[in-house]
Amino acid sequence: MREIVVFSGSAHRALAFGICERLGVPLSPVELTRFSNDCLQAQLQANCRQRDVYLVQPLVPPTQEHLMELLLMVDAARGASADKITAVIPYYAYARSDKKDASRLSIGGRLVADMLATAGVDRVITMTLHAPQVHAFFSVPVDHLTALGVLADHFLGQDLTNAVVVSPDFGNAKTATQFARLLGLPVAAGSKKRLADDRVVIDAIVGDVAGRRAIVLDDEIATGGSILELLDRLGDQGCVEAAVACTHGLFVGKAVERLRGHPMISEVVTTDTVPPPSVAADWPELRVLSVAGLLAEAVARVHAGESVASLFDDVDPTLGTPQPRLFD
């Protein structure tokens, strides 16, 4: 079996180190150079010839910079005769650009997928896409992981008496329902209308939240606008407290200022698919759970030709092993 070689761009080396530690392999160095004309160059500092190469790079801000680093690393690995090249993209930012809902609008999710395939990627490992249909934009195999099990384990260690899982919108309600099943809780959802990237209106809550503790589940938190609007509506409906959970805690703009110390929030739980905010040490309500072990297990299974779907048999049936069907 070809040996594993893991490289990382500058987006999130701490996560790459965590993955390598669990795999028992070193994180191989990459030299990234910026020329006077602002062009980037990537040089892989370890032998790739006939190796199974994994490139760890979430597309976090500055997103375009990190995307270009990833493309250059893919090109370098292909030019170095790698046997297989897998892009490990825990956070695929362009998944938010998944449809043409206005005239003359670009679809970034598909374009970036095409760029990765053209550069030479043979497979993609990602986690919690903003829209599941983005999976179909790729012309190469995609292993779509979920952090629901990691998040659920955190809350299962707490007293969940009188708690309810709440989705900020109906689009996330299916995932919230699955999360509620793992916790054995009821589910509610907000009716949300987005006015701008950082402005939303939630005009109703579907479900019983009065007198309950809410566990708000979203796939990512950027500016925190949706969460604040939801908390206002939950408070109007008699909700007494809220824990906020997400897979991708970007916390850009005024998100930390908005969420830290909010009177209704007992804790904010996220994972390390993206780097934690610089003020994490001064935010006692923040809990960052590691998904390095889950990503490392996915890498090990891909390398060994084993099932990745079976990781989620007890977490999310839509991502788990297909079940046999009975026909008349």
CSV table of N, CA and C in Angstrom, one decimal, residues 134-189:
chain,number,residue,atom,x,y,z
A,134,VAL,N,-24.6,20.6,-3.1
A,134,VAL,CA,-23.3,21.0,-3.6
A,134,VAL,C,-22.4,19.8,-3.9
A,135,HIS,N,-22.7,18.7,-3.1
A,135,HIS,CA,-22.0,17.4,-3.3
A,135,HIS,C,-22.0,17.0,-4.8
A,136,ALA,N,-23.1,17.3,-5.5
A,136,ALA,CA,-23.2,16.9,-6.9
A,136,ALA,C,-22.5,17.8,-7.9
A,137,PHE,N,-22.0,18.9,-7.4
A,137,PHE,CA,-21.2,19.8,-8.3
A,137,PHE,C,-19.8,19.2,-8.7
A,138,PHE,N,-19.4,18.3,-7.9
A,138,PHE,CA,-18.0,17.7,-8.1
A,138,PHE,C,-18.1,16.6,-9.1
A,139,SER,N,-17.1,16.5,-10.0
A,139,SER,CA,-17.0,15.4,-10.9
A,139,SER,C,-16.0,14.3,-10.4
A,140,VAL,N,-15.5,14.5,-9.2
A,140,VAL,CA,-14.7,13.5,-8.5
A,140,VAL,C,-15.4,13.0,-7.3
A,141,PRO,N,-15.1,11.9,-6.7
A,141,PRO,CA,-15.7,11.4,-5.5
A,141,PRO,C,-15.6,12.3,-4.3
A,142,VAL,N,-16.7,12.5,-3.5
A,142,VAL,CA,-16.7,13.3,-2.4
A,142,VAL,C,-17.1,12.5,-1.2
A,143,ASP,N,-16.4,12.6,-0.1
A,143,ASP,CA,-16.8,12.0,1.2
A,143,ASP,C,-17.3,13.2,2.1
A,144,HIS,N,-18.6,13.2,2.3
A,144,HIS,CA,-19.3,14.3,3.0
A,144,HIS,C,-19.5,13.9,4.4
A,145,LEU,N,-18.7,14.4,5.3
A,145,LEU,CA,-18.8,14.0,6.7
A,145,LEU,C,-19.7,14.9,7.5
A,146,THR,N,-20.1,14.5,8.7
A,146,THR,CA,-21.0,15.3,9.5
A,146,THR,C,-20.4,15.3,10.9
A,147,ALA,N,-20.6,16.5,11.6
A,147,ALA,CA,-20.1,16.6,13.0
A,147,ALA,C,-21.2,16.4,14.0
A,148,LEU,N,-22.4,16.0,13.5
A,148,LEU,CA,-23.6,15.8,14.4
A,148,LEU,C,-23.2,14.9,15.6
A,149,GLY,N,-22.5,13.8,15.4
A,149,GLY,CA,-22.2,12.9,16.4
A,149,GLY,C,-21.3,13.6,17.5
A,150,VAL,N,-20.3,14.4,17.0
A,150,VAL,CA,-19.4,15.1,17.9
A,150,VAL,C,-20.2,16.1,18.8
A,151,LEU,N,-21.1,16.8,18.1
A,151,LEU,CA,-21.8,17.8,18.9
A,151,LEU,C,-22.8,17.1,19.8
A,152,ALA,N,-23.4,16.0,19.4
A,152,ALA,CA,-24.4,15.3,20.2
A,152,ALA,C,-23.7,14.8,21.5
A,153,ASP,N,-22.5,14.2,21.3
A,153,ASP,CA,-21.8,13.7,22.5
A,153,ASP,C,-21.6,14.7,23.6
A,154,HIS,N,-21.4,16.0,23.1
A,154,HIS,CA,-21.2,17.1,24.1
A,154,HIS,C,-22.4,17.3,24.9
A,155,PHE,N,-23.6,17.4,24.2
A,155,PHE,CA,-24.8,17.7,24.9
A,155,PHE,C,-25.4,16.5,25.7
A,156,LEU,N,-25.0,15.3,25.3
A,156,LEU,CA,-25.5,14.1,26.0
A,156,LEU,C,-24.9,14.0,27.4
A,157,GLY,N,-23.8,14.7,27.6
A,157,GLY,CA,-23.2,14.7,29.0
A,157,GLY,C,-23.9,15.8,29.9
A,158,GLN,N,-25.0,16.4,29.4
A,158,GLN,CA,-25.7,17.4,30.2
A,158,GLN,C,-27.1,16.9,30.6
A,159,ASP,N,-27.7,17.7,31.5
A,159,ASP,CA,-29.1,17.4,31.8
A,159,ASP,C,-30.0,18.1,30.8
A,160,LEU,N,-30.7,17.3,30.0
A,160,LEU,CA,-31.5,17.8,28.9
A,160,LEU,C,-33.0,17.8,29.2
A,161,THR,N,-33.3,17.8,30.5
A,161,THR,CA,-34.7,17.9,30.9
A,161,THR,C,-35.2,19.2,30.4
A,162,ASN,N,-36.4,19.2,29.8
A,162,ASN,CA,-37.1,20.4,29.3
A,162,ASN,C,-36.3,21.1,28.3
A,163,ALA,N,-35.5,20.4,27.5
A,163,ALA,CA,-34.8,21.1,26.4
A,163,ALA,C,-35.5,20.8,25.0
A,164,VAL,N,-35.2,21.7,24.1
A,164,VAL,CA,-35.7,21.5,22.7
A,164,VAL,C,-34.6,21.9,21.7
A,165,VAL,N,-34.5,21.2,20.6
A,165,VAL,CA,-33.6,21.6,19.5
A,165,VAL,C,-34.3,22.5,18.6
A,166,VAL,N,-33.7,23.6,18.3
A,166,VAL,CA,-34.3,24.7,17.4
A,166,VAL,C,-33.4,24.9,16.2
A,167,SER,N,-34.0,24.9,15.0
A,167,SER,CA,-33.3,25.3,13.8
A,167,SER,C,-33.7,26.7,13.5
A,168,PRO,N,-32.7,27.5,13.0
A,168,PRO,CA,-33.0,28.9,12.7
A,168,PRO,C,-33.9,29.1,11.5
A,169,ASP,N,-34.0,28.0,10.6
A,169,ASP,CA,-34.8,28.1,9.4
A,169,ASP,C,-35.3,26.7,9.0
A,170,PHE,N,-36.2,26.7,8.1
A,170,PHE,CA,-36.8,25.4,7.6
A,170,PHE,C,-35.8,24.6,6.8
A,171,GLY,N,-34.8,25.3,6.1
A,171,GLY,CA,-33.8,24.6,5.3
A,171,GLY,C,-32.9,23.7,6.1
A,172,ASN,N,-32.7,24.1,7.4
A,172,ASN,CA,-31.9,23.3,8.3
A,172,ASN,C,-32.7,22.4,9.2
A,173,ALA,N,-34.0,22.4,9.0
A,173,ALA,CA,-34.9,21.6,9.9
A,173,ALA,C,-34.6,20.1,9.8
A,174,LYS,N,-34.3,19.6,8.7
A,174,LYS,CA,-34.0,18.1,8.5
A,174,LYS,C,-32.8,17.7,9.4
A,175,THR,N,-31.8,18.5,9.3
A,175,THR,CA,-30.6,18.2,10.1
A,175,THR,C,-30.9,18.4,11.6
A,176,ALA,N,-31.6,19.4,11.9
A,176,ALA,CA,-32.0,19.7,13.3
A,176,ALA,C,-32.9,18.5,13.9
A,177,THR,N,-33.7,18.0,13.0
A,177,THR,CA,-34.6,16.8,13.4
A,177,THR,C,-33.7,15.6,13.7
A,178,GLN,N,-32.7,15.4,12.9
A,178,GLN,CA,-31.8,14.3,13.1
A,178,GLN,C,-31.0,14.5,14.4
A,179,PHE,N,-30.6,15.7,14.6
A,179,PHE,CA,-29.8,16.0,15.9
A,179,PHE,C,-30.7,15.8,17.1
A,180,ALA,N,-32.0,16.2,17.0
A,180,ALA,CA,-32.9,16.0,18.1
A,180,ALA,C,-33.2,14.5,18.3
A,181,ARG,N,-33.2,13.7,17.3
A,181,ARG,CA,-33.3,12.3,17.5
A,181,ARG,C,-32.1,11.7,18.3
A,182,LEU,N,-30.9,12.2,18.0
A,182,LEU,CA,-29.7,11.7,18.7
A,182,LEU,C,-29.8,12.1,20.2
A,183,LEU,N,-30.4,13.2,20.5
A,183,LEU,CA,-30.5,13.7,21.9
A,183,LEU,C,-31.8,13.3,22.5
A,184,GLY,N,-32.8,12.7,21.8
A,184,GLY,CA,-34.1,12.3,22.3
A,184,GLY,C,-34.9,13.5,22.7
A,185,LEU,N,-34.9,14.6,21.9
A,185,LEU,CA,-35.6,15.8,22.2
A,185,LEU,C,-36.6,16.2,21.1
A,186,PRO,N,-37.5,17.0,21.4
A,186,PRO,CA,-38.4,17.6,20.4
A,186,PRO,C,-37.7,18.6,19.6
A,187,VAL,N,-38.3,19.1,18.5
A,187,VAL,CA,-37.6,20.0,17.6
A,187,VAL,C,-38.5,21.2,17.3
A,188,ALA,N,-38.0,22.4,17.0
A,188,ALA,CA,-38.7,23.5,16.6
A,188,ALA,C,-37.9,24.2,15.5
A,189,ALA,N,-38.5,25.1,14.8
A,189,ALA,CA,-37.8,25.8,13.7
A,189,ALA,C,-38.3,27.3,13.6
